[in-house]
Amino acid sequence: MSSWLLALHVFCLLCRGLASPVLHPRSDDYFQPNSTGLWMQHGFETVLVQPFGYDGFRVRAWPFRPPTGQEASFIYDPPLEGPENGEAHGMQFDTASIGNHSVTIRNGNILVRTIGWGGNPGGYRLAFIRVEDDGSETLLTNEYAPLKSINPRYYSWPGSGSEFNAQFSFSTTPDEQVYGTGTQQDHLVNKKGSTIDLINFNTYIPTPVFMSRRMEFGPWRNRFTADVATVVDYVIFAAQPGDYDTLQRKLSALTGRAPTPPDWSLGYLQSKLRYENQSEVVLLAQNFKKHDVPVSLIVIDYQSWAHQGDWGLDPALWPDVASMAAQVKNLTGAEMMASLWPSVSDHSANYLDMMASGYLSATKSGPGTTDSWNGSYIRNYDATNPAARAFLWDTLKKNYYDKGIHNFWIDQADGGALGEAYENNGQSTYIQSIPFALPDVLYAAGTQASVGKLYPWAHQQAIEDGYRNATNSTIGTACDHISLSRSGYIGSQRFCSMIWSGDISSVWETLGLQIASGLSAAATGWGWWTVDAGGFQVDPTVPWSANIDTPEYRELYVRWLQWTTFVPFMRTHGSRACNHQSAYTCDNEPWSYGEENTPIIVSYIHLRYQLKAYLQTIFQQLHKTGRMIMRPLYMDFERSDQNIASLTQANTNVTTQQYMFGPRLLVTPVTTPNATEWSVYLPQTGDNSTRPWTYWWTNQTYAGGQMVTVPAPLEHIPLFHLGSRVEILRGDVF
């Protein structure tokens, strides 16, 4: 069975497909595309199919009116790599059909062929086929339309305008495995059988269907629906069975390669909810120096401003921002980051200017408010408006960047309301979760229903454009600064922006959920991913949740912090409870979890810095080829270990809780309390070594292809490595 990827603008879905290999795209005998494209007219519908990149096709379809050319696109035309040699496709074609005969176009070892009902020649349905080495053909997928079924490309018109509803269906099989789809809190790596609503909110970042509302992965049909669209646009391409690195390379060639992050960002990033004023931040830096704990970033979180939309620190609490940033740098060497929300209150100094200039989002009906916060109604800035993005950055630059705070936390970035799945955000514990419909927000680019998925991407773009202008650098080159976003979309990886998993609860179950979430982020193409170590918020059903003075939570925090040593960015954050409050809010520093735990926490912070060369190497590979950093086991071992495919299909703990961190480290976080030992599955690597895996803490070696139980006291995360530790610490791993 082969791997294939289908993209609805682009659909970042990694699958175990319906057959086996295609040739490497850069081989000398690569079959160059034999057509520039197929224009197919079918009643009121037009379909344009073009060879795209290596072993791929791009398909666009529309009823009646052709696309305007102004639709937001996350696809590079031409791709970064491919037979195009730098020439864009545009709307080119050299073949036309009305469905009265069969048409076949080839690109590399992939064909697209028009077929009729029941697979008969002719017709207007599309089939995607692999050419085998012996010249035979194997079906990868086709537009799903069994006899007397609804059309696989189905349109309807729910409103009075020309925008339409679309449903597109493709054939599948019950044993297909589906990877990616952004991040959901579902404990699944294999998404087969899932139905995923494509709307962003806190902790839920579905992707990648632009202008779509749902993905359904059934036993025989995969269906993608959009409530509002002006064009349907997807890309499909293939790779050899189990060759997920080639799929990631092709995906990133279409949607963007991650730049390399600044070296300092690979260290330990400190945050809590929240540091209240300048004196507290300076004292924090002094304490890091006193405790001799390395730190690379100190974060100022939300409500540090006087009013929503000021996009600057409250001068009553932060009287000398430049001096504070300089003191932090001198004491610790750390950079600083500040939070921004997209919301603007009418109390803000920026409100009238933004209102007059059309920089605030509205609603299709009603008073134009998009959410509420702390009792005041607010409107979000319109990230889809380039002028609004420029206004945001200019304000941030004046109030932060020019004063020494160069990194930004793009919180509440989800679009629509403030990214919550309910209205009345923060008003009262008694009126949350009222089942109102989400506001139908109106942006410069369209409505929430039509372009809502663009919002977080455009918000990230606002900061990226600002960074690049301030540093006179271009997108894709090495980053001097970083942003942190609660949401994203296709191509977010091209920005100097990491995505985190949102406001998660501080309990053991949630820790386990984040591992699968991070692995789905990786399959989607997001290499810059992180999490709140320790969780973000108290779970009211668990008495000790997030309480730093309880032994139960201290144990959870240590295990969580251990794990973040082995995610792309090591970061702590969260709202903490405590029995003895020493500041405005409870502490969340490395020394806050008891004398017995501080040495463990600090040891993992030091280990993170010891792995600097390894981290630089794997981030460099991500930049060059799209090769993922957090790697689900199927990425490396599906071909060498016959158990991996079945374990992944069943979403067992082996494949939702274990992963490779780069090419040499196998990580298995402890996700239950009171553990003193832990069972780990060691994949068969396929090499000739009979004992390829080494346990990091004891140097004991084990053969692959078996489950082993290892000691896992609180100070040890189950961690295995391939090859020598010296090579790993030196970064000599490829």
XYZ file of C-alpha atoms in Angstrom:
734
model
C 0.000 0.000 0.000
C 1.342 3.433 -0.852
C 1.286 6.798 0.765
C -0.571 9.610 -0.913
C -1.527 13.105 -0.004
C -4.700 14.911 -0.987
C -4.901 18.626 -0.498
C -7.946 20.835 -0.602
C -6.014 24.059 -0.838
C -3.713 22.216 0.256
C -5.286 19.268 2.068
C -2.439 18.236 4.393
C -3.721 14.714 4.815
C -1.090 11.981 5.103
C -2.600 8.598 4.309
C -1.671 4.991 3.809
C -3.201 4.800 0.380
C -4.492 2.090 -1.875
C -1.371 0.685 -3.520
C 2.480 0.867 -3.764
C 5.536 2.780 -4.916
C 6.251 5.654 -7.240
C 9.715 6.579 -8.428
C 11.742 9.165 -6.568
C 10.770 12.523 -8.095
C 14.303 13.619 -8.837
C 15.424 10.479 -10.691
C 17.040 10.983 -14.079
C 14.203 9.233 -15.912
C 11.451 11.382 -14.411
C 8.509 11.467 -16.802
C 7.935 15.113 -17.611
C 4.305 16.279 -17.762
C 2.803 15.533 -21.183
C 0.260 18.344 -20.927
C -0.043 21.800 -19.411
C -3.563 21.004 -18.272
C -7.052 19.714 -18.962
C -10.057 22.067 -19.221
C -13.221 20.038 -18.745
C -16.689 21.512 -19.287
C -19.598 19.620 -17.785
C -22.901 21.448 -17.909
C -22.603 24.557 -15.767
C -19.416 23.220 -14.184
C -15.793 23.767 -15.232
C -12.859 21.677 -13.978
C -9.203 22.596 -14.577
C -6.607 19.864 -13.927
C -2.889 20.712 -14.116
C 0.317 18.741 -13.478
C 1.787 20.283 -10.344
C 5.150 19.708 -8.681
C 6.651 16.233 -8.620
C 4.139 13.396 -9.101
C 1.192 15.661 -8.413
C -1.893 17.339 -9.854
C -3.773 20.478 -8.920
C -7.520 20.497 -9.520
C -9.772 23.555 -9.501
C -13.523 23.392 -10.051
C -16.360 25.918 -10.105
C -19.987 26.219 -11.264
C -20.996 29.023 -13.630
C -18.644 31.889 -12.719
C -14.879 31.343 -13.028
C -12.613 32.320 -10.108
C -11.717 35.991 -9.962
C -8.022 35.416 -9.335
C -8.330 37.275 -6.028
C -9.033 34.166 -3.942
C -6.593 33.618 -1.086
C -4.213 30.795 -1.954
C -1.779 28.972 0.297
C -0.176 27.112 -2.620
C 3.057 28.277 -4.194
C 2.735 28.507 -7.971
C 5.188 27.227 -9.001
C 6.119 24.934 -6.112
C 9.541 25.390 -4.500
C 10.628 22.109 -6.118
C 9.283 20.488 -9.261
C 9.636 20.130 -13.026
C 8.191 23.636 -13.546
C 11.683 25.216 -13.450
C 10.327 28.393 -11.931
C 7.406 28.887 -14.329
C 3.973 29.485 -12.868
C 1.001 27.472 -14.118
C -1.639 30.162 -13.842
C -4.744 28.902 -15.640
C -2.891 27.178 -18.504
C -4.233 24.144 -20.351
C -3.760 22.559 -23.753
C -6.452 19.873 -23.664
C -10.222 20.328 -23.544
C -13.034 17.825 -23.027
C -16.795 17.738 -22.567
C -16.677 14.218 -21.116
C -17.411 12.337 -24.331
C -14.046 10.563 -24.364
C -11.381 9.533 -21.889
C -8.432 11.885 -21.303
C -5.207 10.894 -19.524
C -2.441 13.229 -18.328
C 0.801 12.003 -16.805
C 3.221 13.713 -14.408
C 6.081 11.532 -13.241
C 4.588 8.219 -12.221
C 1.101 9.586 -11.516
C -1.764 9.727 -13.995
C -5.075 11.533 -13.867
C -7.741 10.002 -16.096
C -11.344 10.912 -16.783
C -13.724 8.020 -16.300
C -17.477 7.430 -16.536
C -19.948 5.650 -14.302
C -18.662 2.294 -13.067
C -15.167 3.110 -14.314
C -16.154 3.039 -17.979
C -14.060 5.028 -20.472
C -15.016 8.633 -21.114
C -17.000 10.606 -18.622
C -16.107 13.465 -16.357
C -15.023 11.873 -13.054
C -11.343 11.957 -12.139
C -9.225 8.932 -11.228
C -5.677 9.215 -9.866
C -3.432 6.319 -10.828
C 0.128 5.175 -10.206
C 2.252 3.753 -13.003
C 4.243 0.716 -11.848
C 7.792 -0.094 -12.929
C 6.456 -2.753 -15.308
C 4.036 -0.275 -16.900
C 0.924 -1.586 -15.156
C -1.438 0.828 -13.404
C -2.771 0.885 -9.860
C -5.663 3.061 -8.712
C -4.801 5.425 -5.854
C -8.215 7.066 -5.520
C -11.020 8.373 -7.672
C -13.927 10.706 -7.254
C -16.472 8.596 -5.411
C -19.630 7.969 -7.412
C -21.078 4.466 -7.400
C -23.970 3.820 -9.786
C -27.013 6.034 -9.192
C -25.322 8.070 -6.481
C -25.159 11.815 -6.005
C -22.447 13.471 -8.084
C -19.005 13.374 -6.389
C -18.690 17.091 -7.126
C -21.933 18.473 -5.757
C -22.952 22.135 -5.578
C -25.887 24.023 -4.101
C -26.726 27.678 -3.558
C -27.860 28.469 0.011
C -28.051 32.238 -0.420
C -28.895 34.928 -2.923
C -25.353 35.495 -4.213
C -23.044 33.532 -6.483
C -21.166 31.865 -3.610
C -22.032 28.197 -3.401
C -21.985 25.169 -1.159
C -19.683 22.334 -2.287
C -19.344 18.678 -1.346
C -16.517 16.651 -2.880
C -16.145 12.902 -2.302
C -13.279 10.469 -2.967
C -13.052 6.719 -2.741
C -11.263 5.058 0.149
C -11.050 1.657 1.835
C -11.775 0.592 5.420
C -8.078 -0.056 6.130
C -6.892 3.364 4.951
C -5.088 5.400 7.612
C -5.460 9.165 7.751
C -2.812 11.386 9.339
C -2.639 15.122 9.906
C -5.777 17.353 9.835
C -4.230 19.908 12.169
C -4.665 19.369 15.910
C -7.620 18.165 17.932
C -7.825 16.998 21.555
C -8.851 13.478 20.545
C -5.952 11.123 21.397
C -5.877 10.009 17.756
C -2.978 9.808 15.345
C -4.986 7.868 12.779
C -8.077 10.018 12.032
C -9.920 7.334 10.059
C -13.583 7.338 11.061
C -13.458 10.943 12.291
C -15.650 13.853 11.320
C -13.805 17.133 11.823
C -15.486 20.526 11.860
C -13.198 23.070 10.266
C -13.553 26.012 12.591
C -10.726 27.250 14.789
C -11.137 27.753 18.512
C -9.105 27.412 21.680
C -7.159 24.066 21.713
C -8.674 23.025 18.345
C -6.788 23.930 15.154
C -8.265 21.906 12.304
C -6.678 22.229 8.908
C -6.255 22.289 5.971
C -9.389 22.866 3.926
C -9.773 26.529 3.079
C -13.390 27.687 2.821
C -14.503 24.336 4.196
C -16.506 23.318 7.224
C -16.077 19.582 7.627
C -13.956 16.539 6.787
C -15.458 13.058 7.004
C -13.276 9.953 6.779
C -15.683 7.072 6.248
C -14.991 3.426 5.384
C -15.596 3.845 1.631
C -15.827 7.583 1.096
C -13.845 10.633 2.190
C -16.006 13.744 1.933
C -15.096 17.409 2.186
C -17.753 20.084 2.492
C -17.806 23.869 2.291
C -20.773 26.019 3.222
C -19.467 29.013 1.278
C -17.036 28.870 -1.638
C -16.168 30.562 -4.916
C -13.790 27.854 -6.170
C -12.756 24.368 -5.074
C -9.005 23.889 -5.163
C -7.009 20.792 -4.180
C -3.708 19.050 -4.853
C -3.002 15.331 -4.805
C 0.414 13.664 -4.981
C 2.070 10.411 -3.954
C 5.243 8.822 -2.611
C 6.622 5.343 -2.065
C 4.922 3.242 0.622
C 6.064 4.467 4.025
C 8.145 7.287 2.542
C 6.603 10.077 4.591
C 9.691 12.267 4.323
C 9.118 12.549 0.580
C 5.477 13.426 1.221
C 6.565 16.132 3.669
C 9.100 17.408 1.159
C 6.407 17.705 -1.523
C 3.935 19.250 0.895
C 6.404 21.894 2.042
C 7.378 22.591 -1.580
C 3.725 23.489 -2.174
C 2.959 25.389 1.027
C 6.297 26.657 2.331
C 9.410 25.540 4.184
C 9.986 26.428 7.802
C 12.857 28.886 8.346
C 15.518 28.161 10.955
C 14.738 29.646 14.370
C 17.174 31.827 16.316
C 19.565 29.727 18.392
C 18.394 31.252 21.666
C 14.823 30.020 21.071
C 15.981 26.402 21.316
C 16.567 26.845 25.045
C 14.139 27.179 27.953
C 11.196 29.602 27.571
C 9.658 30.907 30.819
C 6.092 32.144 31.273
C 3.156 32.132 33.667
C -0.272 33.698 33.999
C 0.955 36.304 34.688
C 3.834 38.665 35.543
C 2.025 41.823 36.610
C 4.561 44.648 36.427
C 8.088 45.712 35.650
C 9.457 45.113 39.151
C 8.232 41.514 39.159
C 9.907 40.771 35.822
C 13.234 42.258 36.927
C 13.037 40.261 40.173
C 12.338 37.137 38.118
C 15.498 37.701 36.076
C 17.483 38.241 39.275
C 16.163 34.938 40.635
C 17.178 33.033 37.493
C 20.667 34.448 37.955
C 20.683 33.638 41.685
C 19.535 30.054 41.104
C 21.974 29.670 38.191
C 19.259 28.364 35.886
C 19.587 29.145 32.176
C 16.640 30.865 30.494
C 16.251 32.068 26.899
C 12.909 33.895 26.923
C 10.763 35.630 29.534
C 7.150 36.305 28.575
C 4.719 39.044 29.607
C 1.208 37.656 29.213
C -2.189 39.250 28.693
C -3.873 42.181 30.518
C -0.510 43.915 30.735
C -2.090 46.781 28.800
C -4.431 49.501 30.011
C -7.129 48.728 27.432
C -7.778 46.000 24.872
C -6.284 47.124 21.561
C -3.648 49.502 22.982
C -0.951 47.016 21.884
C 1.413 48.474 24.413
C 2.242 47.975 28.089
C 0.366 50.001 30.682
C 2.821 52.779 31.650
C 1.467 52.802 35.197
C 2.814 49.268 35.669
C 5.645 49.244 33.152
C 7.186 52.729 33.345
C 10.444 52.016 31.482
C 10.134 49.157 29.028
C 13.542 49.669 27.432
C 15.293 49.618 30.803
C 13.460 46.447 31.828
C 14.376 44.607 28.631
C 18.001 45.669 29.033
C 18.111 44.499 32.664
C 16.650 41.106 31.746
C 19.198 40.736 28.968
C 22.133 41.726 31.188
C 21.090 39.448 34.050
C 20.161 36.314 32.099
C 20.916 36.787 28.394
C 17.208 36.171 27.756
C 15.007 37.802 25.140
C 11.514 39.024 26.000
C 8.098 38.324 24.513
C 4.825 40.226 24.968
C 1.261 39.080 24.413
C -1.190 40.736 22.068
C -4.851 40.066 21.511
C -6.693 41.003 18.306
C -9.512 42.649 20.249
C -10.024 46.419 20.437
C -12.177 48.115 23.066
C -13.746 51.482 22.453
C -11.692 52.658 25.448
C -8.469 52.056 23.505
C -6.558 54.989 22.083
C -6.541 53.114 18.747
C -10.278 52.477 18.488
C -11.450 55.630 16.706
C -8.639 55.595 14.147
C -9.195 51.930 13.386
C -12.957 52.344 13.244
C -12.690 55.301 10.873
C -10.199 53.482 8.636
C -12.213 50.272 8.357
C -9.599 48.188 10.203
C -12.071 46.467 12.549
C -14.110 43.410 11.683
C -17.876 43.775 11.679
C -20.807 41.373 11.614
C -23.297 40.746 8.817
C -26.085 42.021 11.038
C -26.460 43.557 14.467
C -24.282 46.131 16.242
C -20.965 44.883 14.874
C -19.476 43.549 18.120
C -17.676 40.230 17.840
C -17.181 39.250 21.486
C -17.023 40.469 25.055
C -14.280 40.472 27.623
C -14.378 41.477 31.280
C -17.755 43.106 30.817
C -16.899 45.307 27.834
C -17.828 44.692 24.232
C -14.968 44.532 21.782
C -14.285 44.208 18.083
C -11.380 42.351 16.547
C -8.988 43.964 14.137
C -9.361 42.647 10.597
C -6.278 40.556 9.867
C -7.460 39.984 6.291
C -7.016 43.727 5.583
C -3.366 44.498 4.652
C -3.691 48.058 5.941
C -4.967 46.799 9.303
C -2.032 44.398 9.529
C 0.364 47.282 8.864
C -1.366 49.409 11.533
C -1.011 46.593 14.058
C 2.697 46.156 13.378
C 3.428 49.868 13.421
C 1.825 50.085 16.859
C 3.703 47.036 18.153
C 6.975 48.347 16.805
C 6.556 51.715 18.508
C 5.427 50.304 21.856
C 7.511 47.120 22.080
C 10.002 46.393 19.331
C 11.837 49.717 19.439
C 12.094 49.365 23.228
C 13.770 45.948 23.206
C 10.843 43.479 23.267
C 11.200 41.805 19.892
C 8.993 38.705 20.155
C 5.210 38.508 20.161
C 2.619 36.113 21.498
C -0.303 36.090 19.032
C -2.941 34.961 21.498
C -6.667 34.580 20.748
C -5.647 34.320 17.089
C -8.430 31.991 16.006
C -10.751 34.500 14.318
C -14.485 35.028 14.616
C -15.033 35.675 18.314
C -12.114 35.394 20.724
C -11.531 31.808 19.719
C -13.823 30.230 22.272
C -16.467 27.709 21.291
C -19.098 29.782 23.043
C -20.180 33.405 23.501
C -19.892 35.698 26.534
C -16.208 34.954 26.977
C -15.148 35.700 30.541
C -18.302 37.560 31.524
C -19.417 35.266 34.309
C -19.161 31.656 35.368
C -22.959 31.532 35.172
C -23.500 32.529 31.550
C -20.672 30.791 29.705
C -21.373 28.075 27.142
C -24.749 29.450 26.051
C -25.458 27.686 22.731
C -25.626 30.806 20.610
C -24.370 30.575 17.063
C -20.884 31.960 16.596
C -20.987 35.516 15.222
C -21.066 35.749 11.451
C -18.116 38.096 11.243
C -17.524 40.261 8.202
C -13.934 40.834 7.035
C -12.400 42.708 4.152
C -11.809 39.355 2.441
C -15.292 37.948 3.062
C -17.391 36.426 5.813
C -16.393 34.167 8.685
C -18.102 31.299 6.874
C -16.152 31.883 3.663
C -12.689 33.062 4.761
C -12.590 32.452 8.508
C -9.741 29.963 8.150
C -7.638 32.729 6.617
C -7.784 34.842 9.780
C -5.102 33.140 11.949
C -2.767 32.787 8.975
C -3.139 36.470 8.094
C -2.631 37.427 11.742
C 0.649 35.512 11.780
C 1.530 37.200 8.489
C 1.125 40.632 10.108
C 3.918 39.846 12.563
C 6.042 38.083 9.956
C 5.886 41.013 7.549
C 6.779 43.349 10.389
C 9.767 41.234 11.417
C 11.042 41.005 7.892
C 10.735 44.738 7.287
C 12.403 45.561 10.606
C 15.348 43.238 9.932
C 15.549 43.794 6.173
C 15.206 40.050 5.586
C 12.981 37.910 3.388
C 10.469 35.214 4.241
C 12.022 31.774 4.481
C 15.437 32.989 5.638
C 16.750 32.508 9.172
C 14.662 34.142 11.895
C 16.030 36.704 14.323
C 12.789 36.718 16.309
C 9.800 34.442 16.867
C 6.081 34.659 17.423
C 3.815 32.250 19.272
C 0.318 31.678 17.885
C -2.689 29.847 19.298
C -3.888 29.037 15.821
C -2.698 28.640 12.258
C -3.453 27.232 8.850
C -1.835 25.742 5.756
C 1.537 27.380 5.220
C 1.875 28.701 8.779
C 5.169 26.835 8.829
C 6.694 29.378 6.441
C 6.556 32.063 9.157
C 8.855 32.604 12.172
C 5.906 31.443 14.236
C 5.314 28.461 16.475
C 1.881 27.042 17.213
C 0.889 25.776 20.641
C -1.940 23.521 21.708
C -4.035 26.124 23.540
C -5.510 26.498 27.010
C -5.443 22.910 28.215
C -6.294 21.592 31.670
C -3.687 20.587 34.256
C -4.500 16.887 34.665
C -2.848 13.626 33.630
C -5.328 12.788 30.878
C -4.638 16.090 29.155
C -0.901 15.434 29.183
C -1.503 12.256 27.193
C -3.761 14.066 24.730
C -1.043 16.587 23.874
C 1.355 13.945 22.572
C -1.061 12.767 19.882
C -1.925 16.416 19.145
C 1.737 17.242 18.545
C 2.151 14.243 16.256
C -0.866 15.320 14.192
C 0.620 18.817 13.971
C 3.784 17.253 12.572
C 1.882 15.229 9.984
C 0.103 18.438 8.945
C 3.446 20.119 8.263
C 3.799 22.231 11.416
C 7.309 21.595 12.709
C 7.306 24.644 14.984
C 5.001 23.296 17.711
C 4.907 23.577 21.491
C 2.703 23.137 24.560
C 2.104 24.658 28.000
C 4.248 22.514 30.296
C 2.047 21.650 33.261
C -1.153 22.563 31.439
C -2.759 25.979 31.405
C -5.718 25.969 33.750
C -7.247 24.382 36.816
C -9.638 21.499 36.294
C -12.358 22.231 38.878
C -13.194 18.521 39.186
C -9.665 17.663 40.393
C -8.826 19.168 43.819
C -5.072 19.315 43.272
C -5.138 20.459 39.627
C -2.515 23.157 38.942
C -1.806 23.625 42.680
C 1.956 23.976 42.987
C 1.892 23.170 46.729
C 0.344 19.710 46.321
C 2.456 16.581 45.782
C 0.020 15.312 43.150
C 0.430 18.316 40.889
C 4.162 18.571 41.520
C 4.557 15.052 40.157
C 2.470 15.881 37.099
C 4.449 19.061 36.461
C 7.793 17.257 36.625
C 6.626 14.618 34.146
C 5.194 17.281 31.829
C 8.312 19.445 31.969
C 10.467 16.390 31.214
C 8.477 15.761 28.075
C 8.802 19.356 26.808
C 12.571 18.832 26.674
C 11.775 16.738 23.599
C 9.336 18.925 21.683
C 10.492 21.544 19.155
C 10.293 24.390 21.711
C 10.642 23.865 25.482
C 8.165 26.145 27.176
C 6.291 26.428 30.454
C 3.163 28.487 31.044
C -0.091 28.390 32.942
C -2.445 29.640 35.581
C -1.408 28.142 38.908
C -3.126 27.673 42.241
C -1.196 27.654 45.507
C -1.603 27.523 49.270
C 0.898 30.308 49.909
C 0.852 33.114 47.366
C 4.068 35.138 47.160
C 3.163 37.378 44.212
C 0.069 38.706 42.461
C -0.397 35.275 40.913
C 0.944 31.904 42.006
C 4.441 30.932 40.932
C 5.484 28.793 37.980
C 9.281 28.944 38.049
C 11.667 25.960 38.063
C 12.151 26.316 41.836
C 8.396 26.526 42.569
C 7.694 22.797 42.877
C 9.487 21.795 46.068
C 13.123 21.342 47.024
C 13.067 17.680 46.072
C 11.844 18.421 42.540
C 13.894 21.500 41.699
C 17.067 19.515 40.839
C 15.055 17.278 38.487
C 13.458 20.223 36.705
C 16.745 22.082 36.408
C 18.509 18.956 35.095
C 16.107 18.789 32.144
C 16.597 22.476 31.413
C 20.345 21.820 31.299
C 19.792 18.738 29.117
C 17.877 20.916 26.667
C 20.905 23.176 26.299
C 23.196 20.146 25.975
C 21.100 19.058 22.996
C 21.622 22.390 21.210
C 23.693 20.948 18.346
C 21.182 18.145 17.836
C 18.323 20.653 17.801
C 20.119 22.896 15.315
C 20.669 19.920 13.011
C 17.068 18.711 13.008
C 15.714 22.231 12.549
C 18.098 22.668 9.621
C 16.700 19.509 8.012
C 13.163 20.770 8.582
C 14.139 23.965 6.779
C 15.869 22.267 3.850
C 13.499 19.391 3.135
C 10.432 19.612 5.378
C 11.648 16.586 7.388
C 9.627 16.553 10.614
C 11.147 16.934 14.093
C 8.436 15.179 16.129
C 7.992 11.947 14.198
C 5.101 9.500 14.653
C 6.452 5.957 14.607
C 4.929 5.226 11.188
C 7.218 7.857 9.642
C 10.374 5.877 10.392
C 9.337 2.273 11.007
C 6.294 1.409 8.910
C 8.506 -0.361 6.357
C 10.894 -2.050 8.799
C 8.398 -3.155 11.459
C 5.200 -4.891 10.352
C 3.564 -4.149 13.716
C 3.663 -0.377 13.350
C 0.926 -0.104 10.721
C -1.586 -2.154 12.711
C -0.701 -0.423 15.985
C -1.202 2.958 14.315
C -4.467 1.931 12.688
C -5.834 0.997 16.114
C -4.539 4.203 17.755
C -2.810 2.215 20.480
C -0.746 3.932 23.161
C 2.369 2.724 21.382
C 1.646 4.982 18.417
C -0.191 7.848 20.140
C 2.215 8.190 23.093
C 5.611 7.287 21.592
C 7.526 9.100 18.872
C 10.951 9.855 17.492
C 12.434 13.251 18.265
C 14.668 13.728 15.256
C 16.398 10.656 13.822
C 17.987 9.272 16.995
C 15.810 9.762 20.109
C 12.771 7.635 20.982
C 10.593 9.454 23.535
C 7.855 7.860 25.655
C 6.477 10.312 28.238
C 5.083 8.975 31.500
C 1.372 9.872 31.526
C 0.062 8.296 34.745
C 0.908 9.045 38.384
C 3.109 7.039 40.764
C 5.035 5.259 38.018
C 8.366 3.677 38.865
C 8.727 1.702 35.633
C 7.318 2.051 32.135
C 6.646 -0.236 29.173
C 7.996 0.894 25.822
C 7.713 -0.645 22.381
C 11.056 -0.582 20.563
C 10.471 -0.645 16.806
C 12.419 -2.941 14.535
C 14.820 -0.637 12.730
C 15.575 -2.917 9.794
C 19.343 -2.727 10.165
C 21.673 -5.628 10.884
C 22.207 -4.764 14.548
C 20.589 -7.168 17.019
C 20.589 -4.652 19.925
C 20.092 -1.232 18.307
C 18.311 0.668 21.126
C 20.132 2.105 24.159
C 18.300 3.282 27.275
C 19.552 6.799 27.960
C 19.753 6.487 31.734
C 21.396 3.056 32.151
C 23.182 2.505 28.806
C 21.523 -0.915 28.596
C 20.891 -1.999 25.019
C 17.870 -3.793 23.565
C 16.855 -5.392 20.294
C 14.058 -3.816 18.302
C 10.673 -5.359 17.608
C 9.725 -5.954 21.236
C 8.012 -4.416 24.259
C 10.392 -3.771 27.149
C 9.859 -2.485 30.686
C 12.439 -0.036 31.997
C 12.928 1.786 35.304
C 11.209 5.177 35.243
C 11.581 6.920 38.594
C 10.391 10.508 38.754
C 13.745 11.843 37.624
C 13.790 9.765 34.407
C 11.623 10.043 31.303
C 11.780 6.803 29.269
C 14.250 7.801 26.560
C 16.116 5.562 24.103
C 18.652 6.458 21.473
C 20.098 5.023 18.286
C 23.832 5.336 17.667
C 26.288 6.906 20.054
C 25.398 9.586 22.563
C 28.500 11.501 21.491
C 27.138 11.786 17.943
C 23.796 13.006 19.256
C 25.292 15.698 21.470
C 27.547 16.728 18.592
C 24.617 16.928 16.178
C 26.270 14.444 13.804
C 23.119 12.428 13.146
C 22.454 12.479 9.381
